[in-house]
PDB file of C-alpha atoms and ligand atoms in Angstrom:
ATOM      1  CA  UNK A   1       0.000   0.000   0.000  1.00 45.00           C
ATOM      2  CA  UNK A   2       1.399   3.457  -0.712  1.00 49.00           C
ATOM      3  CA  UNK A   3      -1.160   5.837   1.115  1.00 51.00           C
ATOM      4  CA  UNK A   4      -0.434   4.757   4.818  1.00 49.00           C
ATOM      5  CA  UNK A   5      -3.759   6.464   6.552  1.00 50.00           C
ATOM      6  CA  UNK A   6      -6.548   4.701   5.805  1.00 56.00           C
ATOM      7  CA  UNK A   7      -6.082   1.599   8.019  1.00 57.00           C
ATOM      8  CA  UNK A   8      -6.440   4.244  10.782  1.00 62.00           C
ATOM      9  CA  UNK A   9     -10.057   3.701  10.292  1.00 74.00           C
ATOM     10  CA  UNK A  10      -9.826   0.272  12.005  1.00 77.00           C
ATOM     11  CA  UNK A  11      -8.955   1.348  15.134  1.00 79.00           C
ATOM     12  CA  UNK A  12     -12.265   2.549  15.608  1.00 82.00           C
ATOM     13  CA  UNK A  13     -13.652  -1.155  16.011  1.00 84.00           C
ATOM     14  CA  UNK A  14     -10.864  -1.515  18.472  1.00 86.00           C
ATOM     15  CA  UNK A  15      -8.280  -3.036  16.235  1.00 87.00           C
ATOM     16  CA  UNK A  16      -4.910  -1.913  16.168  1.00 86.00           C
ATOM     17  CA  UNK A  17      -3.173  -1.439  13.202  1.00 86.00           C
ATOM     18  CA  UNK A  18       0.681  -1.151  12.111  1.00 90.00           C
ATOM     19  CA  UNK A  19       1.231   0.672   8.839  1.00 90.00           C
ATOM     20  CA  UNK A  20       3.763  -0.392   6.997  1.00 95.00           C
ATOM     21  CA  UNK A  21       3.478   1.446   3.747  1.00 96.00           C
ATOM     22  CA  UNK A  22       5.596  -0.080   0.386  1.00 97.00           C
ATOM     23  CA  UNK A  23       5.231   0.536  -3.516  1.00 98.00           C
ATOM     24  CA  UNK A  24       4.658  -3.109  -4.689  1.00 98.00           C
ATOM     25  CA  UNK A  25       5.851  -1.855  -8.439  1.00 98.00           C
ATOM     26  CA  UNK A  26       9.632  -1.851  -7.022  1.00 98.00           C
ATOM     27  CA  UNK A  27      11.263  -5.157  -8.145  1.00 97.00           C
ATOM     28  CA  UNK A  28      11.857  -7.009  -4.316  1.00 97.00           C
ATOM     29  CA  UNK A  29       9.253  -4.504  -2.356  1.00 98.00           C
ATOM     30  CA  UNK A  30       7.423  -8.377  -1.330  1.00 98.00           C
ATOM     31  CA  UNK A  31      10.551  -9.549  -0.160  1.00 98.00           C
ATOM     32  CA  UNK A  32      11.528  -5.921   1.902  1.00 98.00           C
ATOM     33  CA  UNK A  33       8.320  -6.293   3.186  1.00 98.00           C
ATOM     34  CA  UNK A  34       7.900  -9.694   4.294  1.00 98.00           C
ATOM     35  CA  UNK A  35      11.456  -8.885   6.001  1.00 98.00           C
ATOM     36  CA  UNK A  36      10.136  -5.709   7.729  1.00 98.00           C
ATOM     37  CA  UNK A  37       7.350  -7.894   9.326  1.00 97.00           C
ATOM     38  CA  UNK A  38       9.381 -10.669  10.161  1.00 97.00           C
ATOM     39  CA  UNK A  39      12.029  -7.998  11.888  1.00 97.00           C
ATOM     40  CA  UNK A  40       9.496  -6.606  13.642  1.00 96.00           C
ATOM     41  CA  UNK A  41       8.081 -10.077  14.748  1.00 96.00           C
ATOM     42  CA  UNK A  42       4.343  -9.459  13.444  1.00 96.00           C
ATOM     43  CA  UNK A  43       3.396 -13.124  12.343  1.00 96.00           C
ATOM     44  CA  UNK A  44       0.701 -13.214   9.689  1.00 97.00           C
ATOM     45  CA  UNK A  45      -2.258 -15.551   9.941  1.00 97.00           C
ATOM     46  CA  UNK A  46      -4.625 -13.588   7.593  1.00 98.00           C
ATOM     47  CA  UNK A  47      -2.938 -12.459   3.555  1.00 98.00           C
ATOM     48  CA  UNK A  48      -5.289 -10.454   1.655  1.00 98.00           C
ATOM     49  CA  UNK A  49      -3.318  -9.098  -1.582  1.00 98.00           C
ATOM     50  CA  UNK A  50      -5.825  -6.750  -2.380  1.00 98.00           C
ATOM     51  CA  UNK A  51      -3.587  -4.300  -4.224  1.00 98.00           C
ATOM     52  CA  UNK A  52      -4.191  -3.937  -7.748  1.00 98.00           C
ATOM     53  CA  UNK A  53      -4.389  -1.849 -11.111  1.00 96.00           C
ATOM     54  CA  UNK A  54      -5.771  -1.232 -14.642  1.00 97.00           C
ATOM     55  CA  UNK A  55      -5.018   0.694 -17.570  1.00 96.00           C
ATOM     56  CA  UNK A  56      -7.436   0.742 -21.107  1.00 95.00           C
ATOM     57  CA  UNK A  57      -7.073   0.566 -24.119  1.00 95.00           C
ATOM     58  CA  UNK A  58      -4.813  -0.975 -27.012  1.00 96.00           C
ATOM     59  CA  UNK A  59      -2.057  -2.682 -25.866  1.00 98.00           C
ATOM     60  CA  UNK A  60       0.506  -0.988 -28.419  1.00 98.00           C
ATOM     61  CA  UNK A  61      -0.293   2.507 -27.325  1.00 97.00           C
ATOM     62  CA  UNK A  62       0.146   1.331 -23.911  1.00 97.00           C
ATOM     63  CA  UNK A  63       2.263   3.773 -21.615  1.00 97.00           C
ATOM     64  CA  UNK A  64       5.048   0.889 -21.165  1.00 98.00           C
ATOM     65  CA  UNK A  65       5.577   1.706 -17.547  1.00 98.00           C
ATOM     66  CA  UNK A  66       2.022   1.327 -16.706  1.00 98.00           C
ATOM     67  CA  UNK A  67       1.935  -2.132 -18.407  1.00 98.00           C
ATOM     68  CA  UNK A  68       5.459  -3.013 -16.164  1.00 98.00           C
ATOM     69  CA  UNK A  69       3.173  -1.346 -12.939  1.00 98.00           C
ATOM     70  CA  UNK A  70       0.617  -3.672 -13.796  1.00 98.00           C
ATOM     71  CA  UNK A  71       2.494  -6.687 -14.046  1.00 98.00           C
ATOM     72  CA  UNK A  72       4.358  -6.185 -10.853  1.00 98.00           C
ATOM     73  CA  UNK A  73       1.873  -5.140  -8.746  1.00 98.00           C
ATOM     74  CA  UNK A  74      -1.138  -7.775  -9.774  1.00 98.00           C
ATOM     75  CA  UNK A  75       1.327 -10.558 -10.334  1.00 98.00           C
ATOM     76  CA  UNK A  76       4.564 -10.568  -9.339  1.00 98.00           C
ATOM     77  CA  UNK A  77       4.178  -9.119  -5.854  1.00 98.00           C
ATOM     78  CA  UNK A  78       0.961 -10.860  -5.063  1.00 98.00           C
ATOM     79  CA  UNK A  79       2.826 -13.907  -6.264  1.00 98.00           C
ATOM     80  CA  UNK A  80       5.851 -13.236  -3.940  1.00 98.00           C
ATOM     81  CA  UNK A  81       4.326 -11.719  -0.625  1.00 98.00           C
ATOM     82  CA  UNK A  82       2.003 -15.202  -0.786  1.00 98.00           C
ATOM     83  CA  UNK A  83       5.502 -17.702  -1.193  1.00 98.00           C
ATOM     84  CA  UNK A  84       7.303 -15.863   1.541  1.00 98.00           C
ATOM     85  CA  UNK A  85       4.008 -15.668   4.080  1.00 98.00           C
ATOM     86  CA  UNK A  86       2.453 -19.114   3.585  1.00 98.00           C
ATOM     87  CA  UNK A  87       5.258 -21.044   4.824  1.00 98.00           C
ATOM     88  CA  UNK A  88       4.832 -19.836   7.924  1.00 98.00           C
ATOM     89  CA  UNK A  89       1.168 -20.483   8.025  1.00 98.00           C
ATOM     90  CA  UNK A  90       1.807 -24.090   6.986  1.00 98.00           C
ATOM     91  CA  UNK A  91       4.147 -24.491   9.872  1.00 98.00           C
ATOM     92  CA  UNK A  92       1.609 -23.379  12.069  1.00 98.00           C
ATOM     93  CA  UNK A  93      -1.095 -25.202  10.336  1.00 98.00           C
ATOM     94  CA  UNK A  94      -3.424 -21.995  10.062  1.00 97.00           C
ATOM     95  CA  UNK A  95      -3.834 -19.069   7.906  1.00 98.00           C
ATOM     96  CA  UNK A  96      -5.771 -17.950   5.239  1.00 98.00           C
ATOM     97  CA  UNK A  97      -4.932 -15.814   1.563  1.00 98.00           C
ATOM     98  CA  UNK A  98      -7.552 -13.780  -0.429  1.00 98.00           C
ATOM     99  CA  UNK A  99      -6.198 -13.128  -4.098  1.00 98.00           C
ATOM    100  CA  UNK A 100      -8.444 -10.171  -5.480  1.00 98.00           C
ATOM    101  CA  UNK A 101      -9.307 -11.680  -8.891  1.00 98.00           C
ATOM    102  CA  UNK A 102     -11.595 -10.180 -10.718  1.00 98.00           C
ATOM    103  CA  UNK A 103     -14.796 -11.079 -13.191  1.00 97.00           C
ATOM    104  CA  UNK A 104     -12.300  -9.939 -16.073  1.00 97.00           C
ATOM    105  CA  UNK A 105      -9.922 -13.215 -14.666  1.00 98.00           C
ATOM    106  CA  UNK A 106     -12.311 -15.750 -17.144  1.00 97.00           C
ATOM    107  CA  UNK A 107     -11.981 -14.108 -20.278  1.00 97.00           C
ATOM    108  CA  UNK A 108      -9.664 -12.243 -22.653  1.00 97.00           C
ATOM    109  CA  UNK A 109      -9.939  -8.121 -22.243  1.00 97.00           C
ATOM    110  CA  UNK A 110      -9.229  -6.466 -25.600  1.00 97.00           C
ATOM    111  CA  UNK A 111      -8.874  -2.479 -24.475  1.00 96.00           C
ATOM    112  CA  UNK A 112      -7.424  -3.781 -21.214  1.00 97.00           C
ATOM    113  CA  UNK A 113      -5.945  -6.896 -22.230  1.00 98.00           C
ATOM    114  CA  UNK A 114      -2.935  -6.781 -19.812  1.00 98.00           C
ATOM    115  CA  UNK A 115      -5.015  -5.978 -16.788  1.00 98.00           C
ATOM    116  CA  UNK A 116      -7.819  -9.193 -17.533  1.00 98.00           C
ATOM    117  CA  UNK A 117      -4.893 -11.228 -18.447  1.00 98.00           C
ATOM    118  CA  UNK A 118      -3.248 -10.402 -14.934  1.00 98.00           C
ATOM    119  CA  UNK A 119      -6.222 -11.004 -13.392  1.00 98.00           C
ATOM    120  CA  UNK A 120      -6.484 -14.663 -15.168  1.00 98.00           C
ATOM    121  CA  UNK A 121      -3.402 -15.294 -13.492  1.00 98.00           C
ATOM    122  CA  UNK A 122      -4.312 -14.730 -10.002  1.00 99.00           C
ATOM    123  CA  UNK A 123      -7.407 -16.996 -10.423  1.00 98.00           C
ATOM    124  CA  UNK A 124      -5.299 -19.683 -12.084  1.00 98.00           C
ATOM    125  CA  UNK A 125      -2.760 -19.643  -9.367  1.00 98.00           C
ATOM    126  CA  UNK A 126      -5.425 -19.162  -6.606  1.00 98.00           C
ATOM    127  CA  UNK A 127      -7.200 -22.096  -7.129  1.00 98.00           C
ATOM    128  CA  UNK A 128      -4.285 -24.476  -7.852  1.00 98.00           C
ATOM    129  CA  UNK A 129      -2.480 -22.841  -4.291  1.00 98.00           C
ATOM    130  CA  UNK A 130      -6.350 -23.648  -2.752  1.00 98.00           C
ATOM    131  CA  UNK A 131      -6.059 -27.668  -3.627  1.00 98.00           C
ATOM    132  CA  UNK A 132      -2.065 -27.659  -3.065  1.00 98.00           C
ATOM    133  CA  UNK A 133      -2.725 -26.873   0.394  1.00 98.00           C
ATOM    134  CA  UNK A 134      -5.653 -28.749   1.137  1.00 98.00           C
ATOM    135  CA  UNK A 135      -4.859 -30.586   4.689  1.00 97.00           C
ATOM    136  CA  UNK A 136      -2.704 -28.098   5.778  1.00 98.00           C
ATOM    137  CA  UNK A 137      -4.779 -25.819   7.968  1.00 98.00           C
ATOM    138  CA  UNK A 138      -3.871 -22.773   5.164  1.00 98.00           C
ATOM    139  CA  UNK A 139      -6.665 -21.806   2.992  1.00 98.00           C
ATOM    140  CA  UNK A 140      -6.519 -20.041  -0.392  1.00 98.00           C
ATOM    141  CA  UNK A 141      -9.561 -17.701  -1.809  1.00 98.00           C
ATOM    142  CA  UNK A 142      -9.775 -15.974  -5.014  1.00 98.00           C
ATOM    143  CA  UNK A 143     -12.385 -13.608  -4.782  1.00 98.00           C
ATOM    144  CA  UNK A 144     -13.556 -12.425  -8.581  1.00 98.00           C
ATOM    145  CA  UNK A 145     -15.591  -8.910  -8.090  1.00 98.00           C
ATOM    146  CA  UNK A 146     -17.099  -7.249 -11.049  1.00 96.00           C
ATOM    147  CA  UNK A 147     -16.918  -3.170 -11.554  1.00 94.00           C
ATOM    148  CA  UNK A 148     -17.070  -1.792  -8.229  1.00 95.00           C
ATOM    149  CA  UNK A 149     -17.295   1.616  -6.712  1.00 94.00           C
ATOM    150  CA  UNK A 150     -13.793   2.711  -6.187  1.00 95.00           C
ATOM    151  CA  UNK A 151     -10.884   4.703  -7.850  1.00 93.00           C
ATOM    152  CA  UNK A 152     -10.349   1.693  -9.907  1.00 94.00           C
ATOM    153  CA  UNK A 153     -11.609   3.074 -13.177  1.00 91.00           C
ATOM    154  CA  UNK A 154     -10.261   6.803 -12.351  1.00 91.00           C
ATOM    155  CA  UNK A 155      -6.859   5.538 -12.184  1.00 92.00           C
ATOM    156  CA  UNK A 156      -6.811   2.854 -14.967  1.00 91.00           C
ATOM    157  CA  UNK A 157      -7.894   5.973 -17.074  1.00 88.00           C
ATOM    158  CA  UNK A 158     -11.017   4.283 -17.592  1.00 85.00           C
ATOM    159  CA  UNK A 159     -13.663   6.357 -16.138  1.00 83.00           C
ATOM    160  CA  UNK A 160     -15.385   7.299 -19.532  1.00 84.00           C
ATOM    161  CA  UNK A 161     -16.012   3.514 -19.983  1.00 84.00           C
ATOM    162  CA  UNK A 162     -19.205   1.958 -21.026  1.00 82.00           C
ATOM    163  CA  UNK A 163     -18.658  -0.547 -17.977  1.00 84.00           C
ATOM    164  CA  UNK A 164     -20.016   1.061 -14.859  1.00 84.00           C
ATOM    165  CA  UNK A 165     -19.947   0.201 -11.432  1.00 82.00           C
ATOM    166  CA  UNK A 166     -22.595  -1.847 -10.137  1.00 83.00           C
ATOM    167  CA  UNK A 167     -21.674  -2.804  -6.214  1.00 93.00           C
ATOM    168  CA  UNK A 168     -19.876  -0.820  -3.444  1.00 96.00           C
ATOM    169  CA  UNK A 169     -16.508  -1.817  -2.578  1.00 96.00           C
ATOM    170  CA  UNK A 170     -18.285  -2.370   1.446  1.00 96.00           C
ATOM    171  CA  UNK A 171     -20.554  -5.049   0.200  1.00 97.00           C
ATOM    172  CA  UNK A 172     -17.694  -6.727  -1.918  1.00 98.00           C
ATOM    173  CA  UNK A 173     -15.812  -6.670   0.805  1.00 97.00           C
ATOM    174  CA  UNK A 174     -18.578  -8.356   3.113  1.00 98.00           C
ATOM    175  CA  UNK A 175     -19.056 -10.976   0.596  1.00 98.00           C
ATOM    176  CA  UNK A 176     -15.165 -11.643   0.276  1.00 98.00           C
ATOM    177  CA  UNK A 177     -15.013 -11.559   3.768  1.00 98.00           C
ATOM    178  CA  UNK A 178     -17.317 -14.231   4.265  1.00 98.00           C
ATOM    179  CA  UNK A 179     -16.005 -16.704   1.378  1.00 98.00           C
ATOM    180  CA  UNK A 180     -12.575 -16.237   2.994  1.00 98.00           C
ATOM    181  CA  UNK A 181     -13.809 -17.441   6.661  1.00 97.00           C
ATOM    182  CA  UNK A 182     -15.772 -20.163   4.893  1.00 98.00           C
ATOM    183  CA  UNK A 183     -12.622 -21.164   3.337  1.00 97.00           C
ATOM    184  CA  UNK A 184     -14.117 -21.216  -0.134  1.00 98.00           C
ATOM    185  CA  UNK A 185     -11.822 -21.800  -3.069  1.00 98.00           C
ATOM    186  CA  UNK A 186     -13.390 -19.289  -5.762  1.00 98.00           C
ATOM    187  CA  UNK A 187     -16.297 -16.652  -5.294  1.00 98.00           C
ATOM    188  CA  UNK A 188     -18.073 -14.441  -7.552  1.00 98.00           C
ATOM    189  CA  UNK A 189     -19.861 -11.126  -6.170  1.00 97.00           C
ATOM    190  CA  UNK A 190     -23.749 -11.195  -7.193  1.00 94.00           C
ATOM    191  CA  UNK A 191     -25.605 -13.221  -9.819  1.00 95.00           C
ATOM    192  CA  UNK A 192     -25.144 -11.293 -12.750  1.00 93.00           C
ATOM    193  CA  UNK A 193     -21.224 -11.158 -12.202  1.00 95.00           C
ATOM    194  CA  UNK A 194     -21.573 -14.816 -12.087  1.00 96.00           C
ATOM    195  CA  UNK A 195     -24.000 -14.400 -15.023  1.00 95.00           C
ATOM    196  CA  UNK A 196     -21.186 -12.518 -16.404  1.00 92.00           C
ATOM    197  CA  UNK A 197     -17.941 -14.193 -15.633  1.00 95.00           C
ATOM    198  CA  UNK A 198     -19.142 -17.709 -16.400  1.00 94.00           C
ATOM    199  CA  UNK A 199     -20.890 -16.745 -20.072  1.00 94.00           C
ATOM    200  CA  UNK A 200     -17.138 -15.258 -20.560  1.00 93.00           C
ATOM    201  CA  UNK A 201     -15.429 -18.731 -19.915  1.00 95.00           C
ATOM    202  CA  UNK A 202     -18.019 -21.063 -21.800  1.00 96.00           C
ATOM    203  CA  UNK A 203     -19.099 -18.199 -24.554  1.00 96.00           C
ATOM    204  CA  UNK A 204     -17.018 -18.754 -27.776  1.00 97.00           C
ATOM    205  CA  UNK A 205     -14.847 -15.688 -27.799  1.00 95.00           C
ATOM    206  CA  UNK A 206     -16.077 -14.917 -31.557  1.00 96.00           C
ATOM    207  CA  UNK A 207     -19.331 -13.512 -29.187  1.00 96.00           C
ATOM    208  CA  UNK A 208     -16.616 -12.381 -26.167  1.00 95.00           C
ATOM    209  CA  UNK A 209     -14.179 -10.595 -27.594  1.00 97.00           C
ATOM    210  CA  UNK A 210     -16.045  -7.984 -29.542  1.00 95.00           C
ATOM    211  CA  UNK A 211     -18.430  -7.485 -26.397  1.00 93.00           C
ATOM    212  CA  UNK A 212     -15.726  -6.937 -23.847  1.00 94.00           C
ATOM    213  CA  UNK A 213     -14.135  -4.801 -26.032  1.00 94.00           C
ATOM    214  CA  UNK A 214     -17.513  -2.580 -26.285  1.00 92.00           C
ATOM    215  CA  UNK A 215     -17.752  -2.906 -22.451  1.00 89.00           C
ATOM    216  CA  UNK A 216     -14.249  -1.230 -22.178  1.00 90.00           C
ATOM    217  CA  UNK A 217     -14.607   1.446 -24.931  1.00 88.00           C
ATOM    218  CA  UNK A 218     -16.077   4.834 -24.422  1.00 81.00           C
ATOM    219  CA  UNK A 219     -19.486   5.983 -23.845  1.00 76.00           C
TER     220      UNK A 219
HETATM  221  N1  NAP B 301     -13.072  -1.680  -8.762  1.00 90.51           N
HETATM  222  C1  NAP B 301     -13.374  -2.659  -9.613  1.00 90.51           C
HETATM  223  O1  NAP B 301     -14.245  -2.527 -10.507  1.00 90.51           O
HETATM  224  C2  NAP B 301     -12.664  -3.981  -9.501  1.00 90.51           C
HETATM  225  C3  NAP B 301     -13.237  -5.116 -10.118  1.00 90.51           C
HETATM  226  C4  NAP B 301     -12.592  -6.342  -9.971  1.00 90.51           C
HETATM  227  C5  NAP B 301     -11.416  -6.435  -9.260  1.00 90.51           C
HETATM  228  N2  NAP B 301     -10.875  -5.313  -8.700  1.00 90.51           N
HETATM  229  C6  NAP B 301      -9.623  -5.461  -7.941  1.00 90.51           C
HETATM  230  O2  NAP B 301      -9.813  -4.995  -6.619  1.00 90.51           O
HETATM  231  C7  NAP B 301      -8.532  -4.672  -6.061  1.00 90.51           C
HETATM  232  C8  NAP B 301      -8.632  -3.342  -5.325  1.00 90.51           C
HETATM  233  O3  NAP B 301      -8.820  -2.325  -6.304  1.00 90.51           O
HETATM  234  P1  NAP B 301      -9.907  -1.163  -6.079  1.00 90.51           P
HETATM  235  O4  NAP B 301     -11.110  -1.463  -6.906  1.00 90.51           O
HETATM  236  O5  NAP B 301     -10.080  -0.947  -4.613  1.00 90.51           O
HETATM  237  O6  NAP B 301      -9.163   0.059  -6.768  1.00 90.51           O
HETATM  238  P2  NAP B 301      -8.410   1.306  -6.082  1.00 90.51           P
HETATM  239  O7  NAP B 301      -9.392   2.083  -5.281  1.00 90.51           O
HETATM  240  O8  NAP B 301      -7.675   1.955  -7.195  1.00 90.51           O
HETATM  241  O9  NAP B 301      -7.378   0.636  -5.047  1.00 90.51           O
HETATM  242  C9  NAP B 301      -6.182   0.095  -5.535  1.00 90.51           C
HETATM  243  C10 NAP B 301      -5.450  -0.514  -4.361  1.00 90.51           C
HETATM  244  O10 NAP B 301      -4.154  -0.926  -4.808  1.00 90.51           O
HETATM  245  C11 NAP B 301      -3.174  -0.278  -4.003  1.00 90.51           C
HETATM  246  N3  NAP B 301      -2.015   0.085  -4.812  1.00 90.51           N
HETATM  247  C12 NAP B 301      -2.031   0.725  -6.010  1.00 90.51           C
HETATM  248  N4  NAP B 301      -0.770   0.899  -6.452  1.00 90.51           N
HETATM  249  C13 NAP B 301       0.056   0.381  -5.492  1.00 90.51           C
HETATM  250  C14 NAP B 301       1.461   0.266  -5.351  1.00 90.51           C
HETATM  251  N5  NAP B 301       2.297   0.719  -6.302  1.00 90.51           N
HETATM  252  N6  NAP B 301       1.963  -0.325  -4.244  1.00 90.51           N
HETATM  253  C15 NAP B 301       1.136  -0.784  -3.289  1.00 90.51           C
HETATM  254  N7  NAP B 301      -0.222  -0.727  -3.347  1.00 90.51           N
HETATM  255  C16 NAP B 301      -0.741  -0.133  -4.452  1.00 90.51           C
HETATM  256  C17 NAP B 301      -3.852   0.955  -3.456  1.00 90.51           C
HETATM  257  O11 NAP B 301      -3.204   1.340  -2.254  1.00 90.51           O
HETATM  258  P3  NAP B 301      -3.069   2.940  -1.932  1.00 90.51           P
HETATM  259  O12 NAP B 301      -4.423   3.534  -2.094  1.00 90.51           O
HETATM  260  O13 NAP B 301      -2.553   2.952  -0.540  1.00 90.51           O
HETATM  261  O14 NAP B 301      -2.112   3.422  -2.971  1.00 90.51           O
HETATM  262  C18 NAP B 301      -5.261   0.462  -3.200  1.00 90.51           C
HETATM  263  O15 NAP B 301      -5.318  -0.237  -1.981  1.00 90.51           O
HETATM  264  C19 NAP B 301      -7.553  -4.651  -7.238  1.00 90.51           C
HETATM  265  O16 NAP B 301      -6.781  -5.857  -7.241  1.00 90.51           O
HETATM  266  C20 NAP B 301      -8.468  -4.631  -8.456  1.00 90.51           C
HETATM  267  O17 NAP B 301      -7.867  -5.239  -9.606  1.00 90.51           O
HETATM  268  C21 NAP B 301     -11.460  -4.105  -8.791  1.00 90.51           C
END
């Protein structure tokens, strides 16, 4: 997380909170962060690699350092803060991960084609971690919301798009929140996301394609 405020908020409930802010786009920010928790002796039961970003439209026209941003931040840090924390969780046979997929994870993206085929990635890996570690006390959830109210689409550039947001980020987070307890493998926020992200997978992509890339094209 760069903006090191907001988990403030929790100590409202009572919780306490240690900020540790980090830019996961730096090559080895996972592994100076896993160290800085380890250092400071704060043992993690509970991963949620929530952090995550977009950027539309075609690939070639891409600002190059947005596509590296992308790639480091949805996969390679998510990727590396999970191998260095689950270990540890394994040893103590309890923990659980959340992976923030997305609805975009179960189909091609053409006008964000980097970001959905990041977000393929995390599902993929998500549910193959989920029935690696079955028996271990460590569970692994990959939770798949559709467009939600946040700055998602304001920073991907995006906010002109003809996909608009249809849940709040609280109840996606209730819903994730729940899955994640439950120790489900996969979940989907609402019926038409599920409508949505499982007409994507079994849809011929002849029919996908051109409708994502409608979705993700301006107003
Ligand atoms: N909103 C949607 O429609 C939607 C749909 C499906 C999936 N998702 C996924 O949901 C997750 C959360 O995104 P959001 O919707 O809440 O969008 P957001 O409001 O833009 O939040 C992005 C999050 O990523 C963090 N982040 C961004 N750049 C970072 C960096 N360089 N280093 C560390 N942390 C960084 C931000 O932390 P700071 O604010 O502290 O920088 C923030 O917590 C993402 O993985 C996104 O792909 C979103």
């Amino acid at each position: 997380m760069t903006n090191p405020t907001r988990p403030l908020a929790l100590e409202a409930y009572g919780a306490s909170s240690v900020v540790i802010a980090a830019d996961l786009a730096k090559p080895g920010a996972a592994a100076e962060l896993a160290g800085t928790l380890d250092s400071r002796g704060l043992r993690i039961d509970v991963l949620v690699n929530n952090a995550g970003l977009g950027g539309v439209g075609r690939f070639d026209q891409m600002d190059p350092q947005r596509v590296s941003d992308m790639l480091m931040i949805n996969i390679v840090a998510l990727t590396e803060l999970t191998r260095l924390l689950v270990p540890g969780m394994a040893s103590r046979r309890r923990g659980r991960v959340l992976l923030v997929a997305s609805t975009a994870s179960f189909q091609p993206g053409p006008r964000m084609a980097v970001y959905f085929a990041t977000k393929a990635y995390v599902l993929s890996l998500g549910e193959a971690l989920a029935y690696e570690l079955r028996g271990t006390g460590v569970t692994v959830t990959t939770l798949c919301p559709g467009a939600t109210a946040t700055n998602f689409f304001k920073a991907a550039g995006a906010n002109d798009i003809a996909l608009r947001p249809a849940m709040s980020a609280a109840a996606v987070a209730r819903i994730g929140y729940r899955a994640l307890t439950a120790g489900r493998r996969v979940v989907i926020t609402g019926t038409l996301n599920r409508i949505l992200a499982l007409g994507g997978r079994y849809a011929p992509h002849s029919l996908t394609l051109p409708a994502t890339a409608a979705l993700m094209s301006r107003r």
